[in-house]
Tab-separated table of C-alpha atoms and ligand atoms in Angstrom:
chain	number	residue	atom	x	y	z
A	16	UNK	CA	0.000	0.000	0.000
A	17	UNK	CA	1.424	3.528	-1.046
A	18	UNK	CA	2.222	5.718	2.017
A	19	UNK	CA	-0.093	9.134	1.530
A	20	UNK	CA	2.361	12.094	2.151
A	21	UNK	CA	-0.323	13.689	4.351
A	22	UNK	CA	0.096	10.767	6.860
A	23	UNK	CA	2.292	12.119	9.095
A	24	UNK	CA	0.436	15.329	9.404
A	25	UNK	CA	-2.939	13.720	10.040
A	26	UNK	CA	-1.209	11.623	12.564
A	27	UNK	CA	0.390	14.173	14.313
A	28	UNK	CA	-3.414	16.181	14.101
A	29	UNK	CA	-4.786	13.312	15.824
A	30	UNK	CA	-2.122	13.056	18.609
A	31	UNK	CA	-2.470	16.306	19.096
A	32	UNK	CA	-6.347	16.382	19.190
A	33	UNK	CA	-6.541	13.506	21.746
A	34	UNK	CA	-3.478	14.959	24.123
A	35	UNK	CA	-5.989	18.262	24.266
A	36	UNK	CA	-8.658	15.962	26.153
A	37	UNK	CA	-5.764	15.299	28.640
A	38	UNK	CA	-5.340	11.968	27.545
A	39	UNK	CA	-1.305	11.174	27.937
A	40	UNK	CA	0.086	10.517	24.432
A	41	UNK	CA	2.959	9.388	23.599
A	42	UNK	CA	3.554	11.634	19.716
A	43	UNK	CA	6.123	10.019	17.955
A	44	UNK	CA	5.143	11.045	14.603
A	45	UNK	CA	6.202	14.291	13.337
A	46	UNK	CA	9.734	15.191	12.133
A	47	UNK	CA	10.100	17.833	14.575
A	48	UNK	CA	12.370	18.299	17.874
A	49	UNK	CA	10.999	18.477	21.269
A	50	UNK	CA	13.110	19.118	24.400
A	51	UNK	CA	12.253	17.044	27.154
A	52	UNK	CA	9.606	19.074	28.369
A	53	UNK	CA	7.590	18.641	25.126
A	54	UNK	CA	8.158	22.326	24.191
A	55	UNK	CA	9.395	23.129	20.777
A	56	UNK	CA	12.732	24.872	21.841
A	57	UNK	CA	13.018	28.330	20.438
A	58	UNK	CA	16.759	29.147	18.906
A	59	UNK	CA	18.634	32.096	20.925
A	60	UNK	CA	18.426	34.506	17.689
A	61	UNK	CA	15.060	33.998	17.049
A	62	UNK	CA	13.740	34.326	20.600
A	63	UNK	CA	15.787	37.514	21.189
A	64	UNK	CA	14.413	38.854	18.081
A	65	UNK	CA	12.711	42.040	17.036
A	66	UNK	CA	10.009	41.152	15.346
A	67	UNK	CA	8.273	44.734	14.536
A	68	UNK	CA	11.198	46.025	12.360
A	69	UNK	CA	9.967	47.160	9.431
A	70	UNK	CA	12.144	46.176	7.084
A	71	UNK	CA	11.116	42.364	7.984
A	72	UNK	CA	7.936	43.347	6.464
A	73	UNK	CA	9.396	44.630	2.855
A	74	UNK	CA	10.020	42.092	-0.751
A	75	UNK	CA	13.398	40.629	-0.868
A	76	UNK	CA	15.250	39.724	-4.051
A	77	UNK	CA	14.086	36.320	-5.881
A	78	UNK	CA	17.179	35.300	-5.078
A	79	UNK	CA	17.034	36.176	-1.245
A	80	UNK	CA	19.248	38.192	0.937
A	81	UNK	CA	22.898	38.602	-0.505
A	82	UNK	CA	24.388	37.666	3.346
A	83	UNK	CA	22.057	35.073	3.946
A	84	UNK	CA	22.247	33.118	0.348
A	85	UNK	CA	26.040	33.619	0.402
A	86	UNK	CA	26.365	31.705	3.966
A	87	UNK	CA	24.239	29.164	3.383
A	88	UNK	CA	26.595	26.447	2.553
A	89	UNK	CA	29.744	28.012	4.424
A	90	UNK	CA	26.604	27.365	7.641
A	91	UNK	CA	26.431	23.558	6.927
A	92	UNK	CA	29.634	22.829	5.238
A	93	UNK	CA	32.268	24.961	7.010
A	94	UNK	CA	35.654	25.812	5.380
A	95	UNK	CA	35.238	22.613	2.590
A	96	UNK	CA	32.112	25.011	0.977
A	97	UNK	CA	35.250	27.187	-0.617
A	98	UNK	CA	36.210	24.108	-2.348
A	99	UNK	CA	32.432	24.056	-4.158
A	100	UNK	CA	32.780	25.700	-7.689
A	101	UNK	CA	30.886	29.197	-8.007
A	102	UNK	CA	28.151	27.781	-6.027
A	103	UNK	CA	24.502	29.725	-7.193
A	104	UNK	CA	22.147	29.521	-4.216
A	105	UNK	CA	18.450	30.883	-4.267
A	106	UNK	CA	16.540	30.994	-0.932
A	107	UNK	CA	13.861	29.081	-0.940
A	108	UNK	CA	10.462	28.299	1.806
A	109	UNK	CA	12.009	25.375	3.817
A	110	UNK	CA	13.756	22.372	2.153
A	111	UNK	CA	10.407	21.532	0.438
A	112	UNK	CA	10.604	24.808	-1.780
A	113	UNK	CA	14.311	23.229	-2.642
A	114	UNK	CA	13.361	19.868	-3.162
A	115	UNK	CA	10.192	21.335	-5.731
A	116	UNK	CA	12.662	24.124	-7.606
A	117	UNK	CA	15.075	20.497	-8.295
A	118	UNK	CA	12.378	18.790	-9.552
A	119	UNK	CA	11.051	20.659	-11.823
A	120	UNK	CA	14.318	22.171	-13.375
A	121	UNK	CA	15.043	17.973	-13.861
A	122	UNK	CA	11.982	17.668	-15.444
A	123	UNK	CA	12.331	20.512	-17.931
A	124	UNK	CA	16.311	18.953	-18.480
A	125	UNK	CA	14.925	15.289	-19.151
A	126	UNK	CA	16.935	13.519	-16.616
A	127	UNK	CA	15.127	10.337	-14.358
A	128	UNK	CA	14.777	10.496	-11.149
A	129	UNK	CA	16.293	7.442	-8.968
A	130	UNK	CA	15.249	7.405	-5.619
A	131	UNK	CA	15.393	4.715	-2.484
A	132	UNK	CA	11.864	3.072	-2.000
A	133	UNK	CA	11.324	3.705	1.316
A	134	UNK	CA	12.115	7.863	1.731
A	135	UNK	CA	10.945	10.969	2.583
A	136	UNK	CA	6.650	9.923	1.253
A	137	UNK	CA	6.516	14.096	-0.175
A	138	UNK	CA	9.160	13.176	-2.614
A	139	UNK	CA	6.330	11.183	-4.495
A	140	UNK	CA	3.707	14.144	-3.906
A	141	UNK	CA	6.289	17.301	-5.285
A	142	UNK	CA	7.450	14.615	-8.238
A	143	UNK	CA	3.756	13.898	-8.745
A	144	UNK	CA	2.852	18.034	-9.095
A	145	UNK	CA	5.618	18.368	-11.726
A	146	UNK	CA	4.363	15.028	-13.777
A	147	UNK	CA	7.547	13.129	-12.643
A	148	UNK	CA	8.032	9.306	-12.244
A	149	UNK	CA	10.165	8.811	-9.601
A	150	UNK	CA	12.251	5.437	-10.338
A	151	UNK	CA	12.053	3.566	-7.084
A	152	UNK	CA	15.117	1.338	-5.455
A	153	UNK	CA	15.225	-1.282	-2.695
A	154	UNK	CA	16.892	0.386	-0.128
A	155	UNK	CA	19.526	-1.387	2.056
A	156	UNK	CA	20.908	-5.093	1.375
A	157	UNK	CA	22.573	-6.784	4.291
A	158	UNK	CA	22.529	-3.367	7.148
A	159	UNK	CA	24.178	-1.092	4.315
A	160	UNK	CA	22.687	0.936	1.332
A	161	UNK	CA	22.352	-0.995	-1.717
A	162	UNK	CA	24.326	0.155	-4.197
A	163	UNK	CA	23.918	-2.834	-6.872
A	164	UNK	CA	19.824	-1.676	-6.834
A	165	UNK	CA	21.388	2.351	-7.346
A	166	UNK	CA	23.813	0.964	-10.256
A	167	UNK	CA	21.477	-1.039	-12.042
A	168	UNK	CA	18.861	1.536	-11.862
A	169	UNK	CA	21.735	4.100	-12.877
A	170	UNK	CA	22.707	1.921	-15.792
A	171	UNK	CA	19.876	1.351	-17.438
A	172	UNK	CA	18.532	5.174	-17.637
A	173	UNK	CA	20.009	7.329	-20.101
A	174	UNK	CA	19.684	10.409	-18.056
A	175	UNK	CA	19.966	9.158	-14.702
A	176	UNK	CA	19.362	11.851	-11.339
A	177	UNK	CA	20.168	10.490	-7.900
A	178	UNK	CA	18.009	11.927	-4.967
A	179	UNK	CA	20.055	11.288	-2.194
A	180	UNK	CA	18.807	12.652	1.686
A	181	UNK	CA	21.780	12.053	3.656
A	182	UNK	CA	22.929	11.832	6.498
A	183	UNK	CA	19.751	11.015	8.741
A	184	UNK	CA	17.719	9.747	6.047
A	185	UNK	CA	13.947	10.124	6.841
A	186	UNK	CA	12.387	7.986	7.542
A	187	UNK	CA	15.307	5.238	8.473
A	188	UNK	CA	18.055	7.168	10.063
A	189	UNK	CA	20.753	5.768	7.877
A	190	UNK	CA	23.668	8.412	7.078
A	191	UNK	CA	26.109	7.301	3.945
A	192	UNK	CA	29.537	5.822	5.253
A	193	UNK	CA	32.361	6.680	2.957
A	194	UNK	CA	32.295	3.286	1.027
A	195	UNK	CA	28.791	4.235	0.333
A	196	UNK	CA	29.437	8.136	-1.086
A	197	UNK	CA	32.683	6.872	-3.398
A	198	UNK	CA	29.998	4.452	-5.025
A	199	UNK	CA	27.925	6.981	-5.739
A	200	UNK	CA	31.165	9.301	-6.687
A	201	UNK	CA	31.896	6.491	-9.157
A	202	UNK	CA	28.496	6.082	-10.406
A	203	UNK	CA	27.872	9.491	-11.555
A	204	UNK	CA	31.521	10.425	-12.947
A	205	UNK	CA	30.703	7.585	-15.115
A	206	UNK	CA	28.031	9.898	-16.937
A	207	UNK	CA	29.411	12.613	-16.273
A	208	UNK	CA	26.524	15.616	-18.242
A	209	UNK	CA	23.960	12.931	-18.482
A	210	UNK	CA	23.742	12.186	-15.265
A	211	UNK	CA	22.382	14.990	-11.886
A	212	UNK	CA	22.386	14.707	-8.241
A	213	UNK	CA	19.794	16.277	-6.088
A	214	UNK	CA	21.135	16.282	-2.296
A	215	UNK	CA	19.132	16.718	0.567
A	216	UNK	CA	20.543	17.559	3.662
A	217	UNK	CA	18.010	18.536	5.468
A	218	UNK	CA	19.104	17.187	8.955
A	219	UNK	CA	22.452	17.520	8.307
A	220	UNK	CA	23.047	19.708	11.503
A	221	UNK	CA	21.916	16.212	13.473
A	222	UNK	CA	24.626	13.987	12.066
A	223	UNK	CA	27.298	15.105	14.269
A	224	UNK	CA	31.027	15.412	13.116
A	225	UNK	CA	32.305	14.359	10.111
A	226	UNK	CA	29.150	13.873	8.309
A	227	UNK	CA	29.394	17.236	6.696
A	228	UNK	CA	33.228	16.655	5.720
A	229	UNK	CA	32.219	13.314	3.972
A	230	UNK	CA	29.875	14.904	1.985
A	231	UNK	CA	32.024	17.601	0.759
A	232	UNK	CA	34.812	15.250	-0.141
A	233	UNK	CA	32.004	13.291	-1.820
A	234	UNK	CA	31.094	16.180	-3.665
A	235	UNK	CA	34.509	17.577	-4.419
A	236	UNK	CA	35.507	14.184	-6.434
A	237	UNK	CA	32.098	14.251	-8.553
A	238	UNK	CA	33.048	15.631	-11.667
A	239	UNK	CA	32.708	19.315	-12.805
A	240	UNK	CA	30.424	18.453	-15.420
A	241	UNK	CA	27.579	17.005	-13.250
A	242	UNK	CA	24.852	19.747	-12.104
A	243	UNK	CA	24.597	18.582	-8.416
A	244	UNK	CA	21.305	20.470	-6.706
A	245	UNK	CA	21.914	20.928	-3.117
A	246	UNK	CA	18.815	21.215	-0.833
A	247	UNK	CA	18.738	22.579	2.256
A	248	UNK	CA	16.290	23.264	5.104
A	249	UNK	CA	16.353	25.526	8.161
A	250	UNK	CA	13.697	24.026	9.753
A	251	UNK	CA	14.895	21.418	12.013
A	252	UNK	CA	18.394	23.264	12.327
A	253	UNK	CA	16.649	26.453	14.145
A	254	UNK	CA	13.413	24.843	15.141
A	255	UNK	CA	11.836	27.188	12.306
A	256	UNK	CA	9.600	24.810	10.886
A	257	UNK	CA	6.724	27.330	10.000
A	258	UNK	CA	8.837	30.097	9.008
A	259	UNK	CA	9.711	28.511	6.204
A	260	UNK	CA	13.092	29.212	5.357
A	261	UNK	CA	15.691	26.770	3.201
A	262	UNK	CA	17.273	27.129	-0.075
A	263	UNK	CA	18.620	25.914	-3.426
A	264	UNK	CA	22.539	25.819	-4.442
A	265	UNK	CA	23.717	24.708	-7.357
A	266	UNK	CA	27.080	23.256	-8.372
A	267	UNK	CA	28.531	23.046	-11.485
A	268	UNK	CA	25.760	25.308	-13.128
A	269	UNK	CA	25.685	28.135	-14.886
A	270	UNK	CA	24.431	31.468	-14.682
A	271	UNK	CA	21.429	30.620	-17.298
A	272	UNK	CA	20.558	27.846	-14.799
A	273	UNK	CA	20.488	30.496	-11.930
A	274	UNK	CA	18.562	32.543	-14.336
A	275	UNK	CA	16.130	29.521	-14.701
A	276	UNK	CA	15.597	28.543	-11.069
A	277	UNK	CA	14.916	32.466	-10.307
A	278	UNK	CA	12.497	32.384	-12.860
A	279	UNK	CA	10.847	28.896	-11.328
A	280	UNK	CA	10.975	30.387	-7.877
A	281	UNK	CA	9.124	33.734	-9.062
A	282	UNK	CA	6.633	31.970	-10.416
A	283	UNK	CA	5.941	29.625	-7.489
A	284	UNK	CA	6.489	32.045	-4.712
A	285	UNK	CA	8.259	35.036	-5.791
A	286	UNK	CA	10.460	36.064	-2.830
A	287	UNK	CA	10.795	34.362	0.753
A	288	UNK	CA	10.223	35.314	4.001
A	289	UNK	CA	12.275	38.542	4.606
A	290	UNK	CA	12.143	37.909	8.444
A	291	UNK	CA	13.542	34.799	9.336
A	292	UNK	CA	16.296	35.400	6.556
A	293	UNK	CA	17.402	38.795	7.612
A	294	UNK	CA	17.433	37.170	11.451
A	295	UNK	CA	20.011	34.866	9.928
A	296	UNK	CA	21.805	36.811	7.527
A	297	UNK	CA	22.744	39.305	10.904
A	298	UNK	CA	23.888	35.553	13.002
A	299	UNK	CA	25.712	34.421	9.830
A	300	UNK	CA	27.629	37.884	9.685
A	301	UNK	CA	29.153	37.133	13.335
A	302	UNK	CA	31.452	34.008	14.462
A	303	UNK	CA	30.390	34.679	17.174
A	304	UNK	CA	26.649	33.916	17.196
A	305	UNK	CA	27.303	31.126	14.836
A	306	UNK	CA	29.850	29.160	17.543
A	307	UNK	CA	26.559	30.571	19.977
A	308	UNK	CA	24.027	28.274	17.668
A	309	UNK	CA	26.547	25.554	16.998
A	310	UNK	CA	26.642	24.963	20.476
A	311	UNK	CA	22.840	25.251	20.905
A	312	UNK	CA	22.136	22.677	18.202
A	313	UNK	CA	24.844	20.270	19.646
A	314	UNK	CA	22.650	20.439	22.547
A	315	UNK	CA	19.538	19.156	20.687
A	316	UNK	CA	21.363	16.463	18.780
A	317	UNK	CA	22.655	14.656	21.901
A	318	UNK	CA	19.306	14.629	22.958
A	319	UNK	CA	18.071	12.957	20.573
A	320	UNK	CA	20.815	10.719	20.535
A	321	UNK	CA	20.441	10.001	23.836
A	322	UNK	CA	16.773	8.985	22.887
A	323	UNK	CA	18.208	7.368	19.927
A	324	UNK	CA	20.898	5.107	22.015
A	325	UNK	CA	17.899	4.134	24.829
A	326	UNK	CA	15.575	3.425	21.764
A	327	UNK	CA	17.782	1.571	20.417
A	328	UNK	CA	19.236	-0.484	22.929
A	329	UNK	CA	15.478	-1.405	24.195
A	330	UNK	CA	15.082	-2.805	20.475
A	331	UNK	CA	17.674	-4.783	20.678
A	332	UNK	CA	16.954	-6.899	23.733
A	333	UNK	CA	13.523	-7.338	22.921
A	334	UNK	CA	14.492	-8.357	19.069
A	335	UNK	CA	12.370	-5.831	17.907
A	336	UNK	CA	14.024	-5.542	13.870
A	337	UNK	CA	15.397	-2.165	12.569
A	338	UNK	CA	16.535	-0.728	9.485
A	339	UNK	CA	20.037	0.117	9.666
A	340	UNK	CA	20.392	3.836	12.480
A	341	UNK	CA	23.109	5.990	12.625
A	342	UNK	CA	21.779	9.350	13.219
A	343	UNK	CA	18.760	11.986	13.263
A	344	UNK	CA	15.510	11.930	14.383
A	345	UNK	CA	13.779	8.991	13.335
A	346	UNK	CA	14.175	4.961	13.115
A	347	UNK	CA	12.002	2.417	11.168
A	348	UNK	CA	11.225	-0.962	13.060
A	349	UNK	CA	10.290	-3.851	10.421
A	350	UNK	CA	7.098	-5.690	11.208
A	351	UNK	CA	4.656	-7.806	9.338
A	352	UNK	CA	1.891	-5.252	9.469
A	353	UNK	CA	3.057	-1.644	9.879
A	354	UNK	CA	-0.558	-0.100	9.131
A	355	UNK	CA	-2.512	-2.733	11.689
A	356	UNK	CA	0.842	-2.162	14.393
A	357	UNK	CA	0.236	1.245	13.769
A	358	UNK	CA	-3.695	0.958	14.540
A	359	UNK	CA	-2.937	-1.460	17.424
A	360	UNK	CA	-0.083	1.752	19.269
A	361	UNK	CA	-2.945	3.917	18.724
A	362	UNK	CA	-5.172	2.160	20.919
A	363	UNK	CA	-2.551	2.414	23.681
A	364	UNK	CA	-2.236	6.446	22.666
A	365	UNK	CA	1.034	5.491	20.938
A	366	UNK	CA	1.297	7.174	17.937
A	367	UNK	CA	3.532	5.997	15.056
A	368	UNK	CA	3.966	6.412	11.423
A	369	UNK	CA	3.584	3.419	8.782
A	370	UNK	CA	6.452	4.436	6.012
A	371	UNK	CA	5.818	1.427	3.940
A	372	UNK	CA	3.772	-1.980	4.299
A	373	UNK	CA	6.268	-3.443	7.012
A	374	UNK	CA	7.861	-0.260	8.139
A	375	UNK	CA	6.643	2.009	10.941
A	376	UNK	CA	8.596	5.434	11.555
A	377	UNK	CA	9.401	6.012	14.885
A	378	UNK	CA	10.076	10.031	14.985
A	379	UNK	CA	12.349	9.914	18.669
A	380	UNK	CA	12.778	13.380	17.959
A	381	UNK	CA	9.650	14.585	19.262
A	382	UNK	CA	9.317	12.072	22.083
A	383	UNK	CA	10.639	14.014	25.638
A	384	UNK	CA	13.536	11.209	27.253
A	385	UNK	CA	11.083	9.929	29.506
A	386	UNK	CA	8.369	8.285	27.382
A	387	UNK	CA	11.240	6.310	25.438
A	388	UNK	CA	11.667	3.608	27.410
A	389	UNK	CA	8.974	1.165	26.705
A	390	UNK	CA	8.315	2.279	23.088
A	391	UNK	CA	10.238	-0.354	21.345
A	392	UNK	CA	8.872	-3.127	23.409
A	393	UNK	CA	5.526	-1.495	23.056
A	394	UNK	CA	5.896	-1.689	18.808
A	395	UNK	CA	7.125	-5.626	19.168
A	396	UNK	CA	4.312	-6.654	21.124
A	397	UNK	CA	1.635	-4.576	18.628
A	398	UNK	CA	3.181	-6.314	15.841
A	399	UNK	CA	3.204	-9.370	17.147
A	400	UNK	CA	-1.017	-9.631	18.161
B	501	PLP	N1	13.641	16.594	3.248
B	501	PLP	C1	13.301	15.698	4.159
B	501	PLP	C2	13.900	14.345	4.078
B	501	PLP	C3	12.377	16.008	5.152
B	501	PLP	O1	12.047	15.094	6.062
B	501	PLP	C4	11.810	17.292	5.182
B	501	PLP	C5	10.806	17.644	6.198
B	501	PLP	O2	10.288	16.877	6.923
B	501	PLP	C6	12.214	18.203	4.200
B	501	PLP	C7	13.130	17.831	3.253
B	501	PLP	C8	11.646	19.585	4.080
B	501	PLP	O3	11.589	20.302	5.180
B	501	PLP	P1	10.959	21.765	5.237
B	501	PLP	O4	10.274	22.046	3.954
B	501	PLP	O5	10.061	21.737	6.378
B	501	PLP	O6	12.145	22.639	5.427
């Protein structure tokens, strides 16, 4: 059965609705971090913001705010974004803005998209709106990614485009090794032109160290002739979720295909919101309220690794299956029936996500410390009835 995009919002509607009658929920549905007091946590620039200056309130450029677009990838990537050539970034509402701009500039260039089976379920939906087939592969063979399902997909398509979320895929929490990103290096500098990449990183800031290193070396050995599309998200980073604030780089495009996205991006939005990107362009400007964030963020991610580890652990003794974890906010537990577990958690005021017929998303990331332990046992013995 195909997994409705919408799911995890109804879900998370429900949860919500039945936690309002009092009724003690446990919400682990939504891809969204809550501290351990089940409050969203607001990030230091935003909650010492001004928000009645008035030049919040005026357009911006298509392209977004010249300090904020320019930081972007120096924000995730560090000192390695210098080694990106003449990277072209356009802001964009959240990663899904990103992810849509991608899509349809692949459509109008004729490439195929390639994506793993079991992923983000809005992929289909934004690939749907631009009247793309999304070319579906099996996911992981044997705890790793699969590459032999990516190459023979890769192969056989004359105009092949990887979408790639990494690291903390949604929904299984896997995050590309270095064996994994050299195969897909090798892969695409085998077509060089005729092949794309669209990256999303939206939980990128969750990995911890190294991940963003990796991918830069990835991306720094793929050759100069492949447009890569990085997508990227502010909403889990800063908690920002409905401010809507992400954007679009490319690599190893031109200025016509800067031209083009602009275009796409005035036609779908026009310009984004002025606020939240002039509160980061003024953070980006200073080291010193970017080491101030870094350090808040680091703060959120070993929470949720801490939830992740206890999760995890609690899986393990009870031999409750899961894909293969390594970071973010979410793991997938494999069961017979993921819609009926689902069902049967709800009864208990468990709330969980199906992501595929034998698949159901656990989002830890919303779920305070606390209410973890239990969860995985509670998921094995639904699945089991
Ligand atoms: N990519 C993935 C894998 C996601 O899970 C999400 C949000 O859940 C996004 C992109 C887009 O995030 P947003 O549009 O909220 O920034």
């Amino acid at each position: 059965m195909a997994v409705p995009s919408d799911l995890i919002l109804t879900l998370n509607q429900e949860a919500k609705a039945r936690a309002a009658q009092g009724i003690d929920i446990t919400n682990a549905t939504i891809g969204m971090f809550f501290d351990d007091e089940g409050k969203l946590p607001v990030a230091p620039i935003f909650s010492s913001a001004n928000y009645v200056n008035e030049n919040y309130f005026a357009y911006s450029s298509i392209a977004g705010e010249l300090g904020y677009i320019k930081r972007v990838l120096p924000w995730f990537f560090g000192e390695d974004a210098d080694r990106f050539e003449t990277p072209r970034t356009c802001a964009t509402p959240g990663g899904t803005g990103a992810i849509s701009l991608a899509f349809h500039d692949i459509k109008l260039a004729g490439f195929e998209p390639i994506v793993l089976s079991v992923c983000w379920p809005n992929y289909f939906t934004i690939a749907k709106f631009h009247g793309l087939t999304l070319k579906q592969i099996n996911n992981f063979e044997g705890g790793r990614l699969d590459i032999r399902s990516m190459r023979k997909a890769f192969l056989s398509s004359s105009k092949p485009c990887l979408i790639i979320n990494d690291p903390c895929h949604n929904p299984t929490g896997y995050s590309m090794d270095e064996t994994d990103w050299n195969a897909v290096v090798d892969l695409l500098n085998m077509k060089n032109e005729e092949s794309a990449l669209i990256l999303d990183i939206a939980y990128l800031d969750f990995a911890g160290p190294g991940a963003s290193k990796r991918i830069a070396d990835a991306i720094a050995k793929i050759d100069s002739s492949v447009p890569i599309y990085v997508c990227s998200s502010f909403s889990k980073t800063f908690s920002i979720y409905g401010l809507r604030l992400g954007a679009l780089s490319l690599l190893n495009m031109g200025k016509d295909s800067y031209a083009r996205i602009k275009q796409s991006a005035r036609a779908c939005w026009s310009n984004c919101n002025m606020m939240a990107m002039s509160i980061l362009r003024d953070a980006f400007a200073s080291q010193e309220e970017i080491a101030k964030l870094k350090s808040w963020i680091e703060e959120n991610r070993k929470t949720i690794e801490g939830r992740a580890s206890i999760f995890i652990n609690e899986a393990n003794e009870v031999g409750l299956k899961l894909e293969p974890y390594k970071h973010g906010f979410f793991a997938t537990a494999v069961v017979p029936d993921a819609f009926a577990t689902a069902l049967k958690l709800k009864d208990q005021n468990i709330f969980v996500v199906p992501s595929s017929e034998h698949l159901v998303r656990v989002a830890f990331s919303c779920v305070p410390t606390p209410k973890i332990p239990g969860l995985a046992k509670a998921i094995k013995i639904a699945s089991e009835d």
